Short mmCIF file of C-alpha atoms in Angstrom, two decimals:
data_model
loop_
_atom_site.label_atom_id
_atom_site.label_comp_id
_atom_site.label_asym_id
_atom_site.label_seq_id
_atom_site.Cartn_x
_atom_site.Cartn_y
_atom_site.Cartn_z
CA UNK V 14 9.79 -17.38 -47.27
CA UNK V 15 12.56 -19.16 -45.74
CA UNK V 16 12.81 -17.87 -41.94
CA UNK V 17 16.99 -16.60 -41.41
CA UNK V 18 18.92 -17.72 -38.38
CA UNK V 19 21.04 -15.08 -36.75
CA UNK V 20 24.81 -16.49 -36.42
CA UNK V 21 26.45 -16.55 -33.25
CA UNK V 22 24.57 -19.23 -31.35
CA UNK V 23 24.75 -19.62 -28.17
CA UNK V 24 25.94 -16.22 -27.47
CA UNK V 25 28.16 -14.84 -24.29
CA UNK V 26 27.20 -16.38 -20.69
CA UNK V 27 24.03 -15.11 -19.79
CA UNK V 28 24.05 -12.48 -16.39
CA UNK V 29 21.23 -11.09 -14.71
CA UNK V 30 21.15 -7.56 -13.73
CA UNK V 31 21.45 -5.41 -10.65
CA UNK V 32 19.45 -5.90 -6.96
CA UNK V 33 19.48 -2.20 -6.84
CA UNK V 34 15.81 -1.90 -7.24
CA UNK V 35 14.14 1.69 -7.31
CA UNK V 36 10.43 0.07 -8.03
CA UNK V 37 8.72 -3.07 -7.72
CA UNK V 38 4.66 -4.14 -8.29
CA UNK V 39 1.86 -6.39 -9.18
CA UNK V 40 -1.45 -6.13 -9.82
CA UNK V 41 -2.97 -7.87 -6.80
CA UNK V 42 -5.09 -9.67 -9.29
CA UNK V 43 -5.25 -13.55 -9.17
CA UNK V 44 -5.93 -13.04 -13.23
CA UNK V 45 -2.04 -11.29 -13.05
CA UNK V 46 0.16 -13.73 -12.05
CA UNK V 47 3.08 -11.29 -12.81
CA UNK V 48 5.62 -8.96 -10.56
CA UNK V 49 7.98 -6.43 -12.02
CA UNK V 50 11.22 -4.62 -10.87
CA UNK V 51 12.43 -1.16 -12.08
CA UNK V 52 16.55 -0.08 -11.72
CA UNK V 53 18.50 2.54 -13.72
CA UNK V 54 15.10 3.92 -15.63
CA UNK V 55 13.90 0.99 -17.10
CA UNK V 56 12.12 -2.37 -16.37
CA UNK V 57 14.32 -5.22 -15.00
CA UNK V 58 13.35 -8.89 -13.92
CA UNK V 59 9.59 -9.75 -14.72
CA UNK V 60 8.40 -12.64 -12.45
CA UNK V 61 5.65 -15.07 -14.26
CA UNK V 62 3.57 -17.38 -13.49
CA UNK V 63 5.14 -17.70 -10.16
CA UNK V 64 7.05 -14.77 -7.98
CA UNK V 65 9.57 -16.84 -7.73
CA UNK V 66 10.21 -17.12 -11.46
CA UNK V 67 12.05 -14.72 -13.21
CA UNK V 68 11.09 -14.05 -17.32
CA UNK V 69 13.53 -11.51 -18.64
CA UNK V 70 16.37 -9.76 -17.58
CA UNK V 71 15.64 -6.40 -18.26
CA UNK V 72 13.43 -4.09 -21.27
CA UNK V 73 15.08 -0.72 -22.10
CA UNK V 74 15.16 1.85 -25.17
CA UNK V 75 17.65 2.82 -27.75
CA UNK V 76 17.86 6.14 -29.30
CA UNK V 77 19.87 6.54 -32.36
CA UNK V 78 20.90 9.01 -34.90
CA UNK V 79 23.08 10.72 -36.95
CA UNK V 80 26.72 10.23 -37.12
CA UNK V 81 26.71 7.16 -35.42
CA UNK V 82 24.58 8.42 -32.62
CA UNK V 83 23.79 5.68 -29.62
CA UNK V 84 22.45 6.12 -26.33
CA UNK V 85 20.94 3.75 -24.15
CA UNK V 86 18.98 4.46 -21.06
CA UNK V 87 20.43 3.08 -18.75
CA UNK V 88 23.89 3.82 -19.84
CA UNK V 89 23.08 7.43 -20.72
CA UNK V 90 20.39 9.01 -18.70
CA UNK V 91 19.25 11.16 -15.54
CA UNK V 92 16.70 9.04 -13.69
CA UNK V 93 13.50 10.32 -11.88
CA UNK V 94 10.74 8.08 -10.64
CA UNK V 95 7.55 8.53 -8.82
CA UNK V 96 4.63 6.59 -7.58
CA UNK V 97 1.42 7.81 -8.90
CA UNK V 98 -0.49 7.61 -5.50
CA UNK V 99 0.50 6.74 -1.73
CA UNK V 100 0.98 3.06 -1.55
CA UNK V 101 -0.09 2.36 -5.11
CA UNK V 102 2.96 1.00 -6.82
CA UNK V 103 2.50 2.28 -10.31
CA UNK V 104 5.35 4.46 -11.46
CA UNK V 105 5.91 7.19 -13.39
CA UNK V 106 9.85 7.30 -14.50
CA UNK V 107 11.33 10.42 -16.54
CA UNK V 108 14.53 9.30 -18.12
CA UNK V 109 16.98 12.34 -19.71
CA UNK V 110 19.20 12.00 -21.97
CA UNK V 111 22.90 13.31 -20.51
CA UNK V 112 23.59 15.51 -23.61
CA UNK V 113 20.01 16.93 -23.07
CA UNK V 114 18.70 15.70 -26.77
CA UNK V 115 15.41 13.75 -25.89
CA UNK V 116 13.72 12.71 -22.79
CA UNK V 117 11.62 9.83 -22.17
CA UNK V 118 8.70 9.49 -20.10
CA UNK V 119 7.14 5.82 -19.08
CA UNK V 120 4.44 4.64 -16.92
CA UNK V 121 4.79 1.26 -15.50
CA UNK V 122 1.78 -1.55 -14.53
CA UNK V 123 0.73 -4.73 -14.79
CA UNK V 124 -2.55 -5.54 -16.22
CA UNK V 125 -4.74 -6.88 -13.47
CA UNK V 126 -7.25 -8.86 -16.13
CA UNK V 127 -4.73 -11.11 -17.52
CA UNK V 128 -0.43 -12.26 -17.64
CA UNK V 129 0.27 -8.87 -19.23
CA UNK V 130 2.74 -5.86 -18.19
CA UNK V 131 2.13 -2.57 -20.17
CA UNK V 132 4.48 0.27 -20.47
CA UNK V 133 3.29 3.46 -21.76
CA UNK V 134 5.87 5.79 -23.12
CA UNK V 135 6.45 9.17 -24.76
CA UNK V 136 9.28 9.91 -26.35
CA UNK V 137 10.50 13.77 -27.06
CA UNK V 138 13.49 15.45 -28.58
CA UNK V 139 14.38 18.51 -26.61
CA UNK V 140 17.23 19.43 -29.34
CA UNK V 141 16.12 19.61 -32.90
CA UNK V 142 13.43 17.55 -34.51
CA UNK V 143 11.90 13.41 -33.66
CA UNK V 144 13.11 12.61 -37.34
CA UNK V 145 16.99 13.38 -35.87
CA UNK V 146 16.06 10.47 -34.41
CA UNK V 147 15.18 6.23 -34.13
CA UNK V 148 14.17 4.69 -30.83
CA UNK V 149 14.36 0.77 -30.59
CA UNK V 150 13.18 -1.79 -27.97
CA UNK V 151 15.56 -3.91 -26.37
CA UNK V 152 14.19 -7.14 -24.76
CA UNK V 153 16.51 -9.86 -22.96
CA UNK V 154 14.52 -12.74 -22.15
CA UNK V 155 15.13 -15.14 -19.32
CA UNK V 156 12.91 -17.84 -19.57
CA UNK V 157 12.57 -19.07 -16.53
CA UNK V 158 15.32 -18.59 -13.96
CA UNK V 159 17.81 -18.84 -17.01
CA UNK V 160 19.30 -16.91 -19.63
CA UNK V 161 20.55 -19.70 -21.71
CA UNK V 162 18.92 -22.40 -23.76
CA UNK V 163 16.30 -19.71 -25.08
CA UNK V 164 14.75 -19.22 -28.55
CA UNK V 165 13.29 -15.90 -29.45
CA UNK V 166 11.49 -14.74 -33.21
CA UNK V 167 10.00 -12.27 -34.71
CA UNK V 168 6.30 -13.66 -35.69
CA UNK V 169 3.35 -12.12 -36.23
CA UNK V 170 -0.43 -12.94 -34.64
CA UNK V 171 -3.99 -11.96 -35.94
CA UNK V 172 -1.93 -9.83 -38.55
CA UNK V 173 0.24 -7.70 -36.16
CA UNK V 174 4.03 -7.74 -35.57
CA UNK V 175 5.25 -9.00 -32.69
CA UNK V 176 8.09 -10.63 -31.18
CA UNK V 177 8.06 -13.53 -29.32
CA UNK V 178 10.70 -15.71 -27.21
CA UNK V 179 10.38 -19.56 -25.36
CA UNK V 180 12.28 -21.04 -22.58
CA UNK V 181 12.24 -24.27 -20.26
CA UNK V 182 7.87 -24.43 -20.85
CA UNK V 183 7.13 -20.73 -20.77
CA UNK V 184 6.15 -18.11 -23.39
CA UNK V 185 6.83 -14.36 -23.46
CA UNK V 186 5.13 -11.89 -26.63
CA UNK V 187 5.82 -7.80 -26.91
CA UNK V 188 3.75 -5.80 -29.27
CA UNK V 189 3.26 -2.56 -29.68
CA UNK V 190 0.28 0.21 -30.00
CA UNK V 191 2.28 1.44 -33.27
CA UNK V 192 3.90 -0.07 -36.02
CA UNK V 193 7.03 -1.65 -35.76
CA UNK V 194 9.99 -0.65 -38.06
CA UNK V 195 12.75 -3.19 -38.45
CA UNK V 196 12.97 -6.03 -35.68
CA UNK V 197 15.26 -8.42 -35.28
CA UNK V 198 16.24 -11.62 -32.89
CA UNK V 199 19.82 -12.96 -32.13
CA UNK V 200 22.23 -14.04 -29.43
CA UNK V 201 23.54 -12.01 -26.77
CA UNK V 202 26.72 -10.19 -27.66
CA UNK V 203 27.04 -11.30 -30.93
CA UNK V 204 24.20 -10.86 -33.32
CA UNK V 205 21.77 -9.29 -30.73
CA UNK V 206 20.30 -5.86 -31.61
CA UNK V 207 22.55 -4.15 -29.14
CA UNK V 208 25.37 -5.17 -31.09
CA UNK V 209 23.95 -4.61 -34.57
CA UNK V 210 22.80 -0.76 -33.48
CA UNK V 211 26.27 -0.01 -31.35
CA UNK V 212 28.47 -1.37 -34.23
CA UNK V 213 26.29 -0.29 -37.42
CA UNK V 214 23.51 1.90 -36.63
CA UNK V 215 20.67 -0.37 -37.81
CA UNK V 216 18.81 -3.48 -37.59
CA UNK V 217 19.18 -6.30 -39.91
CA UNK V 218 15.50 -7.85 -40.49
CA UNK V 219 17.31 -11.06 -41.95
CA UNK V 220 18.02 -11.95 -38.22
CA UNK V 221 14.49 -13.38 -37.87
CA UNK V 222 15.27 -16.12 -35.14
CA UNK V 223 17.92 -16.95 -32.74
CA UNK V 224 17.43 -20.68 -31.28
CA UNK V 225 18.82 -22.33 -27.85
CA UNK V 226 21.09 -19.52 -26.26
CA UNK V 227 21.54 -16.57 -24.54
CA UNK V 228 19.01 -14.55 -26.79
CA UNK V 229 17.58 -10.90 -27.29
CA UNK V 230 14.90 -9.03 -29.29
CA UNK V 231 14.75 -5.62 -30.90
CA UNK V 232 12.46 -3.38 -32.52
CA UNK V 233 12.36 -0.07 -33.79
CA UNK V 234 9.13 2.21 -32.53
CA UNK V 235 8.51 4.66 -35.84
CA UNK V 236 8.22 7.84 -34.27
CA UNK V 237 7.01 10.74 -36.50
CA UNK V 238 6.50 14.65 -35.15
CA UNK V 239 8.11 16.31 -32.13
CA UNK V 240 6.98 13.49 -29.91
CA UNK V 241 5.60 10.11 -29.77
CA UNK V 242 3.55 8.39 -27.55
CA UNK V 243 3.64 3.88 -27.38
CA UNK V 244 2.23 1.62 -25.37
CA UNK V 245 3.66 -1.42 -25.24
CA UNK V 246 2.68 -4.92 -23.70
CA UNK V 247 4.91 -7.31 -22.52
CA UNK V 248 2.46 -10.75 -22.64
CA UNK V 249 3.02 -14.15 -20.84
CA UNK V 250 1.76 -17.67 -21.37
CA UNK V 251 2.14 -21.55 -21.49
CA UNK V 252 2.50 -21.08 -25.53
CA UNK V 253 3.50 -18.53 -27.80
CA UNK V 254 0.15 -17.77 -29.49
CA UNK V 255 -1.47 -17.39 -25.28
CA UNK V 256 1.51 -14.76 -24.68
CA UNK V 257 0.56 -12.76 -28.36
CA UNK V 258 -3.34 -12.94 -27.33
CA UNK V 259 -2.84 -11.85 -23.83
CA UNK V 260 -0.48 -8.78 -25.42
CA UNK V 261 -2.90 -7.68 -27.95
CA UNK V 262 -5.63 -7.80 -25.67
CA UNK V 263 -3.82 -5.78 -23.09
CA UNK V 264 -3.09 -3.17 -26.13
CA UNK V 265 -7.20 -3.47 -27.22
CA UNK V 266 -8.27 -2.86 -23.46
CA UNK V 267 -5.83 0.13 -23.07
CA UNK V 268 -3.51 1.90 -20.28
CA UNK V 269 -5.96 3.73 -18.76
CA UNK V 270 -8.81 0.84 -18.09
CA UNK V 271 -6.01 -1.18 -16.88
CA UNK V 272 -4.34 1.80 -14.54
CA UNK V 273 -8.14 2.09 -13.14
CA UNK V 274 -8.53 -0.93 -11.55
CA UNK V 275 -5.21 -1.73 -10.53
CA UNK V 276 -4.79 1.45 -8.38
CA UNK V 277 -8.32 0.37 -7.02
CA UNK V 278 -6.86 -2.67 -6.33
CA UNK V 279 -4.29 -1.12 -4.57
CA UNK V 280 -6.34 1.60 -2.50
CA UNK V 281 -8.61 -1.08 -1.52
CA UNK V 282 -6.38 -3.35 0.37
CA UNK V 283 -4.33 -0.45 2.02
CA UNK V 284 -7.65 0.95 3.16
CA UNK V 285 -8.21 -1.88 5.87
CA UNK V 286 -4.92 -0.96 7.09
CA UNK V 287 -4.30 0.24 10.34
CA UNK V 288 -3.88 4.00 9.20
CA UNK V 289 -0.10 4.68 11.17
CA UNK V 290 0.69 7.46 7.47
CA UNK V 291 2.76 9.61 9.29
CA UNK V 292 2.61 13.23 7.29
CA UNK V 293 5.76 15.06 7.69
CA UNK V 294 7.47 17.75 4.55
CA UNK V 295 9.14 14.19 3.18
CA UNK V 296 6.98 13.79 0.20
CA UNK V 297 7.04 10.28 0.65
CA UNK V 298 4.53 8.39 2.82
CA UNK V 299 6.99 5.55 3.99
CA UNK V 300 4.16 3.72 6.08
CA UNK V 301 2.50 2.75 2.53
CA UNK V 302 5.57 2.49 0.64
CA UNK V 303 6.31 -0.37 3.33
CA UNK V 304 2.96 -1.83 3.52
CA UNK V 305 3.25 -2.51 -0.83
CA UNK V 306 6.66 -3.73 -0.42
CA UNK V 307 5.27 -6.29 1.76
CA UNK V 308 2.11 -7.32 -0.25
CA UNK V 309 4.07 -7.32 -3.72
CA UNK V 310 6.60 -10.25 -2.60
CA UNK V 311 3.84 -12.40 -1.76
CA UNK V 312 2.66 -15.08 -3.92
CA UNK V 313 -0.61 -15.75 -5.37
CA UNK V 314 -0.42 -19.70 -4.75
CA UNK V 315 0.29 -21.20 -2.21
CA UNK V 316 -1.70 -18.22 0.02
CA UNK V 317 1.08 -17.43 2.23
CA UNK V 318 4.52 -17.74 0.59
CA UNK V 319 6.48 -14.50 0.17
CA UNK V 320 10.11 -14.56 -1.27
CA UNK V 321 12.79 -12.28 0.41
CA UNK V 322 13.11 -10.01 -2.41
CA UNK V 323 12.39 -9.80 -6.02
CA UNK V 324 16.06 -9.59 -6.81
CA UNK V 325 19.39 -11.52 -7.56
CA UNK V 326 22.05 -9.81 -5.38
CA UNK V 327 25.44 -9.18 -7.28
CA UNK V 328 23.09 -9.99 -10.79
CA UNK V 329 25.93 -8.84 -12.78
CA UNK V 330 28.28 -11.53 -11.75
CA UNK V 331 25.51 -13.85 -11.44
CA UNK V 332 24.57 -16.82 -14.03
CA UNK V 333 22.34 -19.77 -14.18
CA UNK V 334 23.83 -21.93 -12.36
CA UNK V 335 24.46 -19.33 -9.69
CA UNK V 336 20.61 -18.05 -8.68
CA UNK V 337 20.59 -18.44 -5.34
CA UNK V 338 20.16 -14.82 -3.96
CA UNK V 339 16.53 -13.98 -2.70
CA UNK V 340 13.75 -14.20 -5.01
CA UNK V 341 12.92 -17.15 -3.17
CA UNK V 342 11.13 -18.27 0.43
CA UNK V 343 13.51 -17.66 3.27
CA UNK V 344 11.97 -18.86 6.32
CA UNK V 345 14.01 -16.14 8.75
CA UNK V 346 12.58 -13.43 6.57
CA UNK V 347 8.70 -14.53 6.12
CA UNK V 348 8.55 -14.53 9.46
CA UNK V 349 9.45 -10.70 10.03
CA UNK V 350 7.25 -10.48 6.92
CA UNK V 351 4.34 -11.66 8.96
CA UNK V 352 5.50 -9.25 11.84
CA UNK V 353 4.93 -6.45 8.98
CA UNK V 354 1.52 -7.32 8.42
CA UNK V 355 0.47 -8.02 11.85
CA UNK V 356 1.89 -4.66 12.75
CA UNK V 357 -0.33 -2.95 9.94
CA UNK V 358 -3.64 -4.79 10.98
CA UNK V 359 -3.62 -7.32 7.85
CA UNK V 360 -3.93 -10.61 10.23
CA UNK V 361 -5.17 -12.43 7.67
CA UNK V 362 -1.92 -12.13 5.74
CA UNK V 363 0.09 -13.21 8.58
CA UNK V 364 -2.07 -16.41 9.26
CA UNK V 365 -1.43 -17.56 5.72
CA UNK V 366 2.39 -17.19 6.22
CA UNK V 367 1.67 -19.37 9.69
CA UNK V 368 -0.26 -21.82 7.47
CA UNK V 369 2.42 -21.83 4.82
CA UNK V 370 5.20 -22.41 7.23
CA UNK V 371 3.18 -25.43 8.60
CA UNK V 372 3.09 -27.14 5.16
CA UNK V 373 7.20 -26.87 4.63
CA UNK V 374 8.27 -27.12 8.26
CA UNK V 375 10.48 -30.66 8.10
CA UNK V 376 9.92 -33.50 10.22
CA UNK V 377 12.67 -32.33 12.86
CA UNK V 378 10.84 -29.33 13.10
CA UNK V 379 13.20 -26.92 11.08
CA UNK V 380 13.12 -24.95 7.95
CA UNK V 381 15.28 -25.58 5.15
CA UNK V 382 17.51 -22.40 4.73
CA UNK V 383 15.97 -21.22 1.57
CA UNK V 384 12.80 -22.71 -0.41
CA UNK V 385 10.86 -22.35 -3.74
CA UNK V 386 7.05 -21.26 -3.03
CA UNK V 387 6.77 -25.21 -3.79
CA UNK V 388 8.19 -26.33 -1.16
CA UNK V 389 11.62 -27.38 -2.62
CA UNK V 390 14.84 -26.30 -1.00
CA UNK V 391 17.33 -24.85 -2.68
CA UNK V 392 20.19 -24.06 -0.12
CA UNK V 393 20.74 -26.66 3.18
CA UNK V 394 23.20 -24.64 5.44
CA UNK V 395 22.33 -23.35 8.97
CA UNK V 396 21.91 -19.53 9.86
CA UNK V 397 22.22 -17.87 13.43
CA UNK V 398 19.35 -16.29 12.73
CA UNK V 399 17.21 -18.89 12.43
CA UNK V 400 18.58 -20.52 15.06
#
């Protein structure tokens, strides 16, 4: 069978999404080369293989029904999020639907055995039955750094669905624990699914493949009874078949193995902490919220290199030619970055930041403004505060 090309190629300028994180995390795993960022109830940028590389722009749900029914959740919901444990930075989000029809409930990690995120979600209808309803994946890949120039398909490996996008050398794959109804692939504000669902209510399979643009995947999740549970895996790789294998075998391992050792991950390296948890009637222990802010911006190689923030400020307005912002190495920062861990009795960290500054100082003895964790600058103007 002939594979169909959704029309509309390249699609509307690509734009990132907004700096107004509510949750960030990694798996402290040198197997997990992947960071993640959470804003208006649903997943954002997803760093891979470096932290300095951003995958996708965001992952969020669909519901639709009857009538022409469409809500989106981040359009269309009350927000609540929660870490599961002090310092741990897995998350727990409850997303409501503003007509109070259906509420969704995620959990949010990364897989600390291989390039993997997994999302585990529940969806329930709080006004009449699941079958009033459809709920559909939407996936905007932004392979890497860049929303343009990217293919994405709907393929299949070892016999499962799943849908897969490519960009400038990297891979992305997202399956699912259940079966997926119609999917579909096409270009950003044209033939994407948010335009097919918004304008006719459905998918159209035909759409199998959307090549060199600003792209997006969609997929419905078949729900069936008064709620539904999904988990879903978001893989990475250097080729399309590494990103479906690393998916699948997130989905085979499960949330719960994965959940295990990542938390333990977690505890472990906050437990050689200084403890300064300061217990007050806040219910949040700021000390170890701190403390994981710190340790998730760091990379995994080069030992030392953390990036300002996983973020693009003003995203919205933001394009590919236009990065900048500070999901990348500013000098003025890493250095109260190494105050942070000093401060919280991790000296190790804070030597590798002094190593890493010794390997990209210049030979005049300054900093470039702004870096990649490989050394490369990206902006050449002079701060006060570096000064």
């Amino acid at each position: 069978m002939l594979e169909s090309f959704a029309p509309g190629q390249p699609g509307i300028d690509p734009r990132w999404t907004s700096s107004a994180k509510s949750g960030i995390g990694t798996a402290l795993s040198t197997k997990s080369p992947v960071w993640f960022t959470l804003s208006h109830g649903i997943l954002n940028e997803v760093f891979y293989p470096r932290v300095d590389r951003a995958c996708t722009r965001d992952l969020g749900l669909i519901v639709t029904g009857p009538d022409g029914y469409f809500k989106e959740e981040k359009r269309d919901c009350w927000f609540q999020i929660e870490t599961t444990a002090p310092g741990v930075p897995i998350y727990r989000m409850v997303n409501t639907s503003l007509d109070g029809s259906w509420e969704i409930e995620k959990h949010v990690l990364t897989d600390p055995d291989r390039p993997c995120l997994l999302q585990n979600l529940t969806f329930t209808a709080t006004k009449g039955s699941t079958a009033n309803f459809r709920l559909y994946v939407l996936l905007a890949p932004h392979l890497v750094n860049a929303g343009a120039q990217n293919t994405a398909w709907i393929g299949t490996h070892k016999g499962q669905d799943v849908l897969f996008a490519q960009g400038h050398g990297n891979c992305l794959a997202l399956a699912s624990s259940v079966s997926w109804g119609a999917k579909s692939a096409g270009f950003v504000g044209v033939s994407d699914a948010w335009t097919q669902l918004a304008n006719k209510g459905e998918l159209e399979p035909a759409y199998a493949r959307a090549e060199n643009g600003n792209v997006a995947l969609g997929g419905e999740i078949l729900l069936d009874g008064k709620a539904r549970t999904a988990l879903l895996a978001l893989g990475f790789g250097a080729s399309p078949e590494e990103a479906a294998e690393n998916a699948l075998a997130s989905l085979a391992g499960g949330y719960d193995k994965a959940a295990k050792t990542y938390e333990a991950n977690w505890q472990s390296w906050q437990d050689g902490l200084v403890k300064l948890d300061h217990i007050s009637s806040q219910p949040l222990n700021n000390y170890r919220i701190s403390t994981a802010v710190l340790a998730a911006h760091c990379a995994l190689n080069p030992a030392g290199a953390a990036i300002a923030s996983l973020s693009i400020p003003w995203g919205a307005s933001k394009g590919d030619n236009d990065l900048g912002g500070y999901h990348l190495v500013w000098p003025r920062d890493l250095v109260e970055t190494a105050g942070g861990f000093l401060a919280a009795g991790d000296a190790k960290s804070a030597l590798s930041i002094l190593s890493f500054l010794r390997e990209v100082q210049l030979v005049d003895g300054s900093w470039p403004q702004n870096l990649w964790i490989d050394g490369e600058a990206y902006w050449g103007g002079i701060q006060l505060d570096e000064c």
